Amino acid sequence: MEVNELVRLSVLAKENSYSPYSRFRVGAAVLAESGKIYTGTNIENASLGATCCAERVAVFNAVSGGERKIRALAVCSDSDEYTMPCGICRQVLAEFADDDMPIYCVRADGKYKIRTLGELLPGAFRSF
Ligand code: THU
């Protein structure tokens, strides 16, 4: 997998962001086990709690496409800070990804830092 391609597709997905309330655009791209890449963007709602993050949209797109394993994630925004997945998204990722999955946290200038899911969500709750 080409990391640059995953990052590029996350930036492309950000263009479709529906974020009239926060004006904070987020894009995400996940590499699934099949080798296919699925993208997502944040979709807000006037009832703010109904908003869905870009990462979850990307994961749900992948799962809806029949995937059950996510191998990598890139997430970006227009911020000068590295874009980090929120807690809920980390938990959703833990359902379909291993602790060593790389997450490429992208800044507006395209630079990224890499964190594993296990670093961002240690001791994840996975099954009961
Ligand atoms: N957002 C994401 O899409 N992903 C995250 O990990 C953090 C937050 C979105 C939700 C909302 O539309 C906006 O960013 C501001 O919180």
XYZ file of C-alpha atoms and ligand atoms in Angstrom:
144
model
C 0.000 0.000 0.000
C 1.175 3.445 -0.874
C 0.809 5.707 2.171
C 0.771 8.796 -0.019
C -2.243 7.404 -1.878
C -4.150 6.810 1.372
C -3.339 10.359 2.498
C -4.280 11.792 -0.902
C -7.672 10.052 -0.851
C -8.374 11.319 2.670
C -7.687 14.880 1.491
C -9.979 14.328 -1.494
C -12.751 13.005 0.776
C -12.489 16.142 2.916
C -13.801 18.136 -0.056
C -17.245 16.565 0.501
C -17.386 17.496 4.186
C -20.830 18.607 5.350
C -19.823 20.794 8.287
C -21.931 23.997 8.297
C -21.962 24.155 12.115
C -18.300 23.674 13.063
C -16.751 24.651 9.717
C -14.196 21.975 10.575
C -13.665 19.721 7.572
C -12.305 16.226 8.133
C -11.421 13.528 5.621
C -10.547 9.886 6.202
C -9.414 6.912 4.146
C -9.084 3.321 5.329
C -7.212 0.489 3.691
C -9.201 -2.725 4.051
C -7.860 -6.279 4.036
C -9.053 -6.802 0.449
C -6.710 -4.037 -0.665
C -9.575 -1.653 -1.384
C -9.560 1.867 0.028
C -12.767 3.365 1.426
C -13.189 7.034 2.256
C -15.357 9.156 4.504
C -15.945 12.723 5.572
C -17.652 14.296 8.550
C -21.409 14.764 8.221
C -22.966 17.175 10.695
C -26.546 17.646 11.790
C -28.599 20.495 13.304
C -29.086 18.082 16.187
C -25.352 18.165 16.858
C -25.196 14.773 18.537
C -26.321 13.161 15.297
C -23.057 14.234 13.644
C -20.807 11.456 12.366
C -17.028 11.762 12.141
C -15.102 11.157 8.933
C -13.303 8.114 10.326
C -16.513 6.338 11.265
C -18.062 7.081 7.882
C -14.985 5.533 6.229
C -15.051 2.450 8.476
C -18.798 1.993 8.003
C -18.392 2.327 4.240
C -15.785 -0.436 4.361
C -17.901 -2.729 6.529
C -20.952 -2.081 4.357
C -18.789 -3.100 1.408
C -18.213 -6.483 3.043
C -14.884 -5.757 4.741
C -14.195 -6.978 8.253
C -10.568 -5.926 8.736
C -9.039 -2.464 8.484
C -5.271 -2.357 7.951
C -4.516 1.392 7.929
C -6.205 4.766 8.368
C -5.342 8.284 7.216
C -7.222 11.233 8.713
C -6.826 14.875 7.762
C -8.339 18.307 8.322
C -7.517 21.922 7.507
C -5.725 22.321 10.836
C -2.027 23.090 11.246
C -2.076 20.482 14.020
C -1.919 16.766 13.292
C -5.479 15.454 13.003
C -6.224 12.894 15.700
C -9.239 10.547 15.734
C -11.729 11.173 18.535
C -12.386 8.650 21.284
C -15.561 7.240 19.778
C -13.802 6.656 16.451
C -10.910 4.937 18.215
C -13.386 2.537 19.807
C -15.103 1.882 16.457
C -11.710 1.244 14.840
C -10.848 -1.245 17.611
C -13.771 -3.396 16.485
C -12.221 -3.914 13.040
C -8.494 -3.295 13.499
C -5.583 -4.677 15.507
C -3.559 -2.706 18.039
C -0.616 -2.399 15.632
C -2.656 -0.774 12.870
C -0.961 2.445 11.726
C -2.927 5.692 11.812
C -1.538 8.491 9.648
C -2.508 11.752 11.369
C -2.257 14.416 8.671
C -1.749 18.190 8.932
C -2.997 20.820 6.502
C 0.437 20.958 4.851
C 0.262 17.219 4.151
C 2.835 16.183 6.736
C 1.750 13.370 9.018
C 2.739 11.577 12.177
C 2.110 7.885 12.670
C 0.463 6.411 15.756
C -0.775 2.880 16.224
C -4.318 2.220 17.336
C -2.915 0.590 20.477
C -1.071 3.787 21.341
C -4.213 5.882 20.925
C -6.534 3.421 22.680
C -4.559 1.204 25.057
C -6.430 -1.702 26.568
C -9.335 -1.398 24.145
C -12.588 -3.148 25.040
C -13.170 -5.599 22.215
C -15.514 -8.450 23.011
C -17.841 -9.725 25.659
N -14.602 15.208 13.647
C -14.235 14.175 12.841
O -14.731 14.036 11.725
N -13.316 13.302 13.306
C -12.719 13.373 14.521
O -11.973 12.481 14.894
C -12.950 14.532 15.377
C -14.070 15.420 14.976
C -15.611 16.168 13.165
C -16.932 16.093 13.878
C -17.455 17.476 13.650
O -18.123 17.513 12.403
C -16.230 18.351 13.576
O -15.142 17.479 13.327
C -15.963 19.169 14.813
O -15.931 18.375 15.943
